Amino acid sequence: MMKYYLRNLVILLLLSLCSITRASDEDSLIHWGASVYVNPGRALVMDNVQKKYQVNKNNFSFGAELYHADLPQDSDAFASDYGYPMLSLGVKYSINHNITMHRRPDVEAWPGLKEVDYDSHLGNTVSFYGSFTRPFFRTNRWEADYVINAGVGYSHTKYDKNKNVDNELIGARWLIFFGGRLQLSYQMTKDWGLRAGLEYWHLSNGALNRPNKGLNIVGPSIALVYQPYYKDIIHGKAPKIKKDFDKHLYLNFTAGIGAKALLEDWNYTQYDAKEDDPDYRTDHFKKYLAYSLQTDLMYRYARRWASGAGVDVCYGTYVDHVEKMDKAKGVDVPHSPWSLGISAKHQVFYHNFSMAVSLGYYLYREMGEHAKAVDKRYYEKIGVQYMIPKVGVAVGAMVKAHYSKADLTELVVSVPLKLR
């Protein structure tokens, strides 16, 4: 088995090196590098429900990354501000069969549970992602960085009511991947280095299906790194770059269309439905649409950063279904498809790409009993966007969450208007 994994690791390295040699003539090969890494990890327990049924937590990952580095001699103001960062493409293969779950009868939480005679397990996953690596310390031999990863994943196994019924972590094959890493590298020779880091990564379906607790892994990583550009970064002389930046206010208008599978439906099929009910522990859930509008007043006080505050309006098409479920349980609470919130916002820029995060508070939200009991009043948003050159419109994707648990995933279009 180990020979199989080592063979795949060598293949990933060869593919990365082949990609380097095929780089375009317009971009010198000195800008390109690669790494192969291993990443043993452990699943984090995120709530009391998971704590009750999680049996084993260990996993093992390996992968490869292809880097492109900005060098001082040919960089722009963005690269200079970030200390000559690296952009990369990566692939991670994760062996997850040792992450297992098993539910046992719980008179209080689940009196109707029929226990199965096996442990449910996660299937292996493969993730493809892009990374932004920013150094914050460099010498002739040592370098320290932080890394942000975002991409997509695919799971070989997901929740299945017939053969994987206690797998409440992963409910879909196609997933959202994101993570981060702190790392320290030692340059052994002119071109080769060793890197050690502490990594966190996450896979989930962004509430587009159920179940959706998500897989959260933390653990060390060790990498062999090929970076022929390292001495050029250390000793390269940057040309004079005009670094003056026009600080300004801008209004940011954003429209989004999102989708979600309801946690209320999941809870019904798991806790309330009887064994003869066709929806008992089902793995098929209806998707509902939601629409959003955001108006933000932002201050871009540096080329890299902008901060501000805004108003968020959301319309959920699922509220009638939630109201019927509440009434069936004898619950009489207000229901409205509209919600209104205010939020603090921050945006990070690198050329035409940006990452937006926000923390909000609902001024008005009447989404039923579950929303009052579980979602509370706070919400978060995180996403990535791309500004289309010469058009002045940014497109992207965002995940909205409550206390870090995904509520919906949406596609967004933003129009920033600079205020004079």
Steps between C-alpha positions, in 0.01 A plus 500: 500500500781742588666433163174606333493833684871567434448427132215755486717753682779460242245536219373826653855632519573407138178666385595816687848507350357436154269796548802714587689404185196584289466852639454763232802669343366832622560402862848387600528158660670662797154609620375144537538246779329194644465293814377162616372457854347266755242612755390265783196646669222459751133584464376778726179445697287809441193441720346273763311289246820413315672436834241231581548290187854567377699176543837552325648827376833444324569558131802532269543724195764555236517735208694732272503871423622701200622852590543827317708757687515876452861620491624845605653585162176464305227550760236764540370694800268219612784248514723748681231575760455129571874426522513310168237229555440175316190384316457126462279219380479188712347156532444314828404134531364407843465150643201524735392142572623528859245775568201300618164572664237294679171612655352321796149533646443827683169507686498878537624610158390211280260250658410342164853423385565160346868428558697342214757224545794679332709816530448762232816645350612781275624418155827624357491852355693689235515879507617749237577849623674829445725655765633838599825482698624812673843506667543703817862403575792421266876448532756327278386161637173544689154609397170518691165538322128475540293331231133527404345221288165485319360257245278196446506141622352165405410226748493133404242426774219710645203457731288202393196382693563139396873455557648816656217626715699651788726712277363842591812687388484471119168499312613559139775388267598847370619727780644839584861496622678769697778513752806674634855421603784652700835373376875533546745410220873431498689545174744205488658578162464764233178343367370257762350544843312325780178641640305423818166646593178477694197466273123528536265406219127456453271316259123548490219546250415855609145399610414401141413155633459322833664390721755777512701511821808493281844350544744714699859377519803640679852358498865551406631500144848428366605589145792471262513830311657593167535880476777616264385859544590524871833683465347735244239601757762550771759685291296636210482876459155641448454785252356824623128440538246773544340390824279800566143389541184704468311429820128529443147415604282286279151361500481129426170361370472120496220272378502127565302188424556203729374153575471281808359175630316558826637386832136480612442227239809312616389515863154370409634202305748414775311568822125518433421270205394144587670199349208438261508861378651520146705798619651311793876573493478583129794624294290711260426860593330779307703812418352844564603834354587816689570849369712772657585868459787674677591868514834581662693817569868404480824689556798375302782630715774295331556320172447168679215578738156653530269502802151629564144415593182419316138395494400148389153401379406137430187335361455126567255305285489218755318678781153360410636146530656580837170648620312181407752291691470723808120487493506121467691496831254741660747790497347843440777756430529777237637413156625737231710443186685828564799558723695818564846530652791736549858382476864600531692417182860457387642435154851391401626573146769357277476635146151407373437236766358571843377320807208647694401420858228644721344459842135597525214540744133451410273795566204300372466129433193279551592163349323276749575304814831352383644839404419641842645202686810420293598780259477776760562859385852490355614397153823490302585518131819408318569485128729570208442733206660591169481850356445481124756737345362817335144403594489613861297197614620225733364144499551234763361256752428533871397276788271634770520332840369514856768438763724351227229254381406559136151638436515541120736543206444780249634645177548876520549798269647820648523853364734737690445874448784728605394809691684821416 
